[in-house]
Amino acid sequence: MTRPMTSVTQPASPATKQMMNRILTSALFAGAAAGLITALLQLLFVQPVLLHAELYESGELVHFGGAAVSAHPELPGFDVMRDGLSIIFTMLTYTGYALVMVALMSLAESKGHVVTARAGILWGLAGFVTFHLAPALTLAPEVPGVAAADVFDRQIWWTATVAAAGIAMWLIAFGGNLVSYAIAVALLLLPHLIGAPEPDSFTGPVPTEIGALFAARALGVGMAAWVLLGTFAGYFWQSEAPRTAAA
Amino acid sequence: MTTKTLNKSAAGVGFAPALFAVILGLGIVTLTGHVQASALHDAAHDVRHATGFPCH
């Protein structure tokens, strides 16, 4: 004898479950793979610059006002705890991005657009512009030790800018008419015309050379990361399709 | 046959799975990138800087 249903919500249809599985599986694979490679790229190219900056942040090194300082100090090597956590958090972050991207891929496909690994390169670039380049244009990637406005204010500006850029990227990709392109341009420009929260005064002790290198490295690795993420997401989205349909 | 099944299943799916995935994804990014709880902040510190989040 079957028990009476106590749930007030309708059970998910098999098609909905299949779609859910396909989104989650492709996003997990794509996010973990892209996140792992990104973490290694960051440890190789970004982390040494960050550790170098921290020597000035802590006051261990001081430039100007004293004797010239070597630009090549000895930096700490691989730290299992610290860098291990960085790898885990990078994989988590890119898995979060992948969930958003693959969900949008499913919407694009339901509107008749074909999503492949090749198309994923463009998806990745759009994601890079949305989550990394657009906020970085006014809130440049910060090296430790720079002066900055209140973190909560900057997070609000960051979130609003990412939301605006994300909508703009979708309109550019799928809008298909002049009005949507115009709205996209306005959404891309507006956060930077309004301006991000800025510090009252400059107090950063880190040499400008290190700050500039850090921003360039963060953006460069970020772009590589997003292109990988888009390619993997498109690839797994396709490869999960037949299996899901056959199941 | 397979194509038919695919089309049929695609048509029967609403926005719910995509919406759920977007919320889950943004939730994860908020945790790793934005939440200022000190344990999370310390663990994610280097990643937040390298990924361009406002950190501290």
mmCIF file of N, CA, C and O in Angstrom, chain A residues 35 38-39 42 46 50 86 89-91 93-94 97 128 130-133 135-136 139-142 158 162 214-215 217-219 221-223 225-226, chain B residues 29 32-34 44-55:
data_model
loop_
_atom_site.group_PDB
_atom_site.id
_atom_site.type_symbol
_atom_site.label_atom_id
_atom_site.label_comp_id
_atom_site.label_asym_id
_atom_site.label_seq_id
_atom_site.Cartn_x
_atom_site.Cartn_y
_atom_site.Cartn_z
ATOM 1 N N GLY A 35 39.419 25.361 -12.579
ATOM 2 C CA GLY A 35 39.874 25.908 -11.302
ATOM 3 C C GLY A 35 41.239 25.371 -10.906
ATOM 4 O O GLY A 35 42.077 26.125 -10.405
ATOM 5 N N THR A 38 43.818 26.987 -13.144
ATOM 6 C CA THR A 38 43.935 28.394 -12.754
ATOM 7 C C THR A 38 44.725 28.549 -11.461
ATOM 8 O O THR A 38 45.560 29.443 -11.337
ATOM 9 N N ALA A 39 44.447 27.665 -10.498
ATOM 10 C CA ALA A 39 45.153 27.735 -9.223
ATOM 11 C C ALA A 39 46.655 27.577 -9.445
ATOM 12 O O ALA A 39 47.461 28.298 -8.851
ATOM 13 N N GLN A 42 47.990 30.705 -11.009
ATOM 14 C CA GLN A 42 48.076 31.780 -10.020
ATOM 15 C C GLN A 42 49.280 31.580 -9.100
ATOM 16 O O GLN A 42 49.981 32.532 -8.772
ATOM 17 N N VAL A 46 51.057 34.758 -10.043
ATOM 18 C CA VAL A 46 50.480 35.836 -9.233
ATOM 19 C C VAL A 46 51.012 35.797 -7.801
ATOM 20 O O VAL A 46 51.363 36.825 -7.235
ATOM 21 N N LEU A 50 52.401 38.690 -5.065
ATOM 22 C CA LEU A 50 51.674 38.968 -3.822
ATOM 23 C C LEU A 50 52.594 38.841 -2.604
ATOM 24 O O LEU A 50 52.589 39.689 -1.714
ATOM 25 N N SER A 86 44.434 27.835 -1.093
ATOM 26 C CA SER A 86 44.222 28.643 -2.295
ATOM 27 C C SER A 86 43.735 27.784 -3.459
ATOM 28 O O SER A 86 42.850 28.188 -4.210
ATOM 29 N N PHE A 89 40.089 26.852 -2.805
ATOM 30 C CA PHE A 89 39.175 27.975 -2.975
ATOM 31 C C PHE A 89 39.093 28.446 -4.428
ATOM 32 O O PHE A 89 38.052 28.921 -4.867
ATOM 33 N N THR A 90 40.186 28.305 -5.179
ATOM 34 C CA THR A 90 40.114 28.650 -6.597
ATOM 35 C C THR A 90 39.200 27.665 -7.326
ATOM 36 O O THR A 90 38.364 28.063 -8.147
ATOM 37 N N MET A 91 39.331 26.366 -7.003
ATOM 38 C CA MET A 91 38.472 25.363 -7.642
ATOM 39 C C MET A 91 37.009 25.625 -7.287
ATOM 40 O O MET A 91 36.121 25.519 -8.140
ATOM 41 N N THR A 93 35.654 28.563 -6.413
ATOM 42 C CA THR A 93 35.216 29.793 -7.069
ATOM 43 C C THR A 93 34.855 29.526 -8.530
ATOM 44 O O THR A 93 33.792 29.954 -9.005
ATOM 45 N N TYR A 94 35.729 28.814 -9.241
ATOM 46 C CA TYR A 94 35.455 28.572 -10.653
ATOM 47 C C TYR A 94 34.321 27.572 -10.851
ATOM 48 O O TYR A 94 33.657 27.581 -11.885
ATOM 49 N N TYR A 97 31.375 29.869 -10.711
ATOM 50 C CA TYR A 97 31.237 30.519 -12.016
ATOM 51 C C TYR A 97 30.672 29.541 -13.044
ATOM 52 O O TYR A 97 29.830 29.905 -13.873
ATOM 53 N N PHE A 128 34.782 36.463 -18.532
ATOM 54 C CA PHE A 128 35.948 37.218 -18.073
ATOM 55 C C PHE A 128 35.620 38.710 -18.007
ATOM 56 O O PHE A 128 35.917 39.383 -17.011
ATOM 57 N N THR A 130 32.686 40.020 -17.708
ATOM 58 C CA THR A 130 31.663 40.239 -16.686
ATOM 59 C C THR A 130 32.250 40.235 -15.275
ATOM 60 O O THR A 130 32.054 41.177 -14.512
ATOM 61 N N PHE A 131 32.958 39.165 -14.930
ATOM 62 C CA PHE A 131 33.352 38.962 -13.535
ATOM 63 C C PHE A 131 34.735 39.514 -13.196
ATOM 64 O O PHE A 131 35.090 39.610 -12.027
ATOM 65 N N HIS A 132 35.543 39.813 -14.207
ATOM 66 C CA HIS A 132 36.915 40.199 -13.878
ATOM 67 C C HIS A 132 37.306 41.545 -14.479
ATOM 68 O O HIS A 132 37.716 42.451 -13.772
ATOM 69 N N LEU A 133 37.160 41.677 -15.812
ATOM 70 C CA LEU A 133 37.654 42.887 -16.479
ATOM 71 C C LEU A 133 36.800 44.106 -16.154
ATOM 72 O O LEU A 133 37.343 45.189 -15.891
ATOM 73 N N PRO A 135 34.770 44.942 -13.480
ATOM 74 C CA PRO A 135 35.045 45.583 -12.188
ATOM 75 C C PRO A 135 36.492 46.076 -12.080
ATOM 76 O O PRO A 135 36.753 47.086 -11.427
ATOM 77 N N ALA A 136 37.443 45.386 -12.757
ATOM 78 C CA ALA A 136 38.857 45.751 -12.628
ATOM 79 C C ALA A 136 39.176 47.075 -13.307
ATOM 80 O O ALA A 136 40.178 47.713 -12.994
ATOM 81 N N LEU A 139 38.015 49.320 -10.228
ATOM 82 C CA LEU A 139 38.602 48.757 -9.002
ATOM 83 C C LEU A 139 39.686 47.776 -9.436
ATOM 84 O O LEU A 139 39.437 46.584 -9.532
ATOM 85 N N ALA A 140 40.883 48.299 -9.702
ATOM 86 C CA ALA A 140 41.963 47.445 -10.213
ATOM 87 C C ALA A 140 42.275 46.342 -9.204
ATOM 88 O O ALA A 140 42.131 46.549 -7.997
ATOM 89 N N PRO A 141 42.666 45.133 -9.702
ATOM 90 C CA PRO A 141 43.032 44.057 -8.772
ATOM 91 C C PRO A 141 44.029 44.585 -7.749
ATOM 92 O O PRO A 141 45.041 45.169 -8.116
ATOM 93 N N GLU A 142 43.700 44.408 -6.469
ATOM 94 C CA GLU A 142 44.498 45.016 -5.397
ATOM 95 C C GLU A 142 45.580 44.085 -4.920
ATOM 96 O O GLU A 142 45.320 42.948 -4.566
ATOM 97 N N TRP A 158 31.253 46.415 -6.769
ATOM 98 C CA TRP A 158 31.717 45.247 -7.534
ATOM 99 C C TRP A 158 30.516 44.427 -8.014
ATOM 100 O O TRP A 158 30.415 44.075 -9.188
ATOM 101 N N VAL A 162 29.312 43.876 -11.845
ATOM 102 C CA VAL A 162 29.276 42.529 -12.429
ATOM 103 C C VAL A 162 27.871 42.232 -12.973
ATOM 104 O O VAL A 162 27.722 41.703 -14.088
ATOM 105 N N PHE A 214 51.159 43.095 -10.466
ATOM 106 C CA PHE A 214 50.126 42.258 -9.869
ATOM 107 C C PHE A 214 48.816 42.365 -10.656
ATOM 108 O O PHE A 214 48.180 41.359 -10.976
ATOM 109 N N ALA A 215 48.403 43.601 -10.962
ATOM 110 C CA ALA A 215 47.151 43.792 -11.704
ATOM 111 C C ALA A 215 47.219 43.120 -13.074
ATOM 112 O O ALA A 215 46.282 42.446 -13.506
ATOM 113 N N ARG A 217 49.189 40.626 -14.040
ATOM 114 C CA ARG A 217 49.221 39.168 -13.895
ATOM 115 C C ARG A 217 47.842 38.612 -13.520
ATOM 116 O O ARG A 217 47.401 37.596 -14.051
ATOM 117 N N ALA A 218 47.148 39.303 -12.596
ATOM 118 C CA ALA A 218 45.831 38.831 -12.164
ATOM 119 C C ALA A 218 44.870 38.797 -13.361
ATOM 120 O O ALA A 218 44.130 37.832 -13.561
ATOM 121 N N LEU A 219 44.894 39.866 -14.169
ATOM 122 C CA LEU A 219 43.983 39.919 -15.313
ATOM 123 C C LEU A 219 44.379 38.910 -16.396
ATOM 124 O O LEU A 219 43.524 38.273 -17.008
ATOM 125 N N VAL A 221 46.058 36.002 -16.059
ATOM 126 C CA VAL A 221 45.710 34.647 -15.622
ATOM 127 C C VAL A 221 44.189 34.492 -15.598
ATOM 128 O O VAL A 221 43.645 33.448 -15.959
ATOM 129 N N GLY A 222 43.481 35.572 -15.201
ATOM 130 C CA GLY A 222 42.022 35.524 -15.188
ATOM 131 C C GLY A 222 41.446 35.262 -16.571
ATOM 132 O O GLY A 222 40.502 34.486 -16.725
ATOM 133 N N MET A 223 42.021 35.892 -17.584
ATOM 134 C CA MET A 223 41.518 35.675 -18.939
ATOM 135 C C MET A 223 41.765 34.236 -19.387
ATOM 136 O O MET A 223 40.876 33.589 -19.950
ATOM 137 N N ALA A 225 42.034 31.711 -17.453
ATOM 138 C CA ALA A 225 41.144 30.883 -16.640
ATOM 139 C C ALA A 225 39.744 30.830 -17.247
ATOM 140 O O ALA A 225 39.133 29.759 -17.358
ATOM 141 N N TRP A 226 39.235 31.997 -17.632
ATOM 142 C CA TRP A 226 37.863 32.055 -18.148
ATOM 143 C C TRP A 226 37.726 31.402 -19.522
ATOM 144 O O TRP A 226 36.697 30.787 -19.817
ATOM 145 N N VAL B 29 30.250 31.633 -5.037
ATOM 146 C CA VAL B 29 31.156 32.747 -5.318
ATOM 147 C C VAL B 29 31.097 33.780 -4.188
ATOM 148 O O VAL B 29 32.123 34.357 -3.806
ATOM 149 N N THR B 32 33.227 32.247 -1.313
ATOM 150 C CA THR B 32 34.674 32.241 -1.531
ATOM 151 C C THR B 32 35.209 33.652 -1.762
ATOM 152 O O THR B 32 36.359 33.931 -1.447
ATOM 153 N N GLY B 33 34.365 34.553 -2.282
ATOM 154 C CA GLY B 33 34.878 35.855 -2.689
ATOM 155 C C GLY B 33 34.542 37.017 -1.781
ATOM 156 O O GLY B 33 35.285 37.998 -1.742
ATOM 157 N N HIS B 34 33.414 36.948 -1.059
ATOM 158 C CA HIS B 34 32.937 38.162 -0.406
ATOM 159 C C HIS B 34 32.753 38.092 1.104
ATOM 160 O O HIS B 34 32.926 39.099 1.784
ATOM 161 N N ALA B 44 40.732 32.245 2.069
ATOM 162 C CA ALA B 44 40.543 32.620 0.672
ATOM 163 C C ALA B 44 41.368 33.850 0.289
ATOM 164 O O ALA B 44 41.278 34.317 -0.841
ATOM 165 N N HIS B 45 42.176 34.365 1.238
ATOM 166 C CA HIS B 45 42.852 35.655 1.056
ATOM 167 C C HIS B 45 43.567 35.796 -0.289
ATOM 168 O O HIS B 45 43.287 36.700 -1.065
ATOM 169 N N ASP B 46 44.474 34.870 -0.563
ATOM 170 C CA ASP B 46 45.285 34.996 -1.780
ATOM 171 C C ASP B 46 44.425 34.887 -3.037
ATOM 172 O O ASP B 46 44.669 35.572 -4.032
ATOM 173 N N VAL B 47 43.408 33.999 -2.968
ATOM 174 C CA VAL B 47 42.527 33.808 -4.120
ATOM 175 C C VAL B 47 41.723 35.086 -4.385
ATOM 176 O O VAL B 47 41.544 35.497 -5.526
ATOM 177 N N ARG B 48 41.235 35.711 -3.305
ATOM 178 C CA ARG B 48 40.446 36.934 -3.486
ATOM 179 C C ARG B 48 41.280 38.010 -4.159
ATOM 180 O O ARG B 48 40.813 38.700 -5.057
ATOM 181 N N HIS B 49 42.532 38.158 -3.732
ATOM 182 C CA HIS B 49 43.395 39.151 -4.373
ATOM 183 C C HIS B 49 43.637 38.784 -5.830
ATOM 184 O O HIS B 49 43.494 39.618 -6.722
ATOM 185 N N ALA B 50 43.991 37.533 -6.079
ATOM 186 C CA ALA B 50 44.370 37.126 -7.430
ATOM 187 C C ALA B 50 43.180 37.139 -8.385
ATOM 188 O O ALA B 50 43.338 37.294 -9.589
ATOM 189 N N THR B 51 41.957 36.964 -7.842
ATOM 190 C CA THR B 51 40.783 36.888 -8.709
ATOM 191 C C THR B 51 40.075 38.239 -8.811
ATOM 192 O O THR B 51 39.046 38.358 -9.451
ATOM 193 N N GLY B 52 40.623 39.262 -8.151
ATOM 194 C CA GLY B 52 40.097 40.608 -8.333
ATOM 195 C C GLY B 52 38.900 40.963 -7.472
ATOM 196 O O GLY B 52 38.195 41.915 -7.771
ATOM 197 N N PHE B 53 38.655 40.204 -6.397
ATOM 198 C CA PHE B 53 37.598 40.588 -5.457
ATOM 199 C C PHE B 53 38.123 41.681 -4.523
ATOM 200 O O PHE B 53 39.310 41.690 -4.196
ATOM 201 N N PRO B 54 37.232 42.582 -4.059
ATOM 202 C CA PRO B 54 37.665 43.485 -3.000
ATOM 203 C C PRO B 54 37.937 42.627 -1.765
ATOM 204 O O PRO B 54 37.085 41.833 -1.376
ATOM 205 N N CYS B 55 39.140 42.765 -1.169
ATOM 206 C CA CYS B 55 39.489 41.795 -0.115
ATOM 207 C C CYS B 55 39.402 42.369 1.296
ATOM 208 O O CYS B 55 38.729 41.831 2.142
#
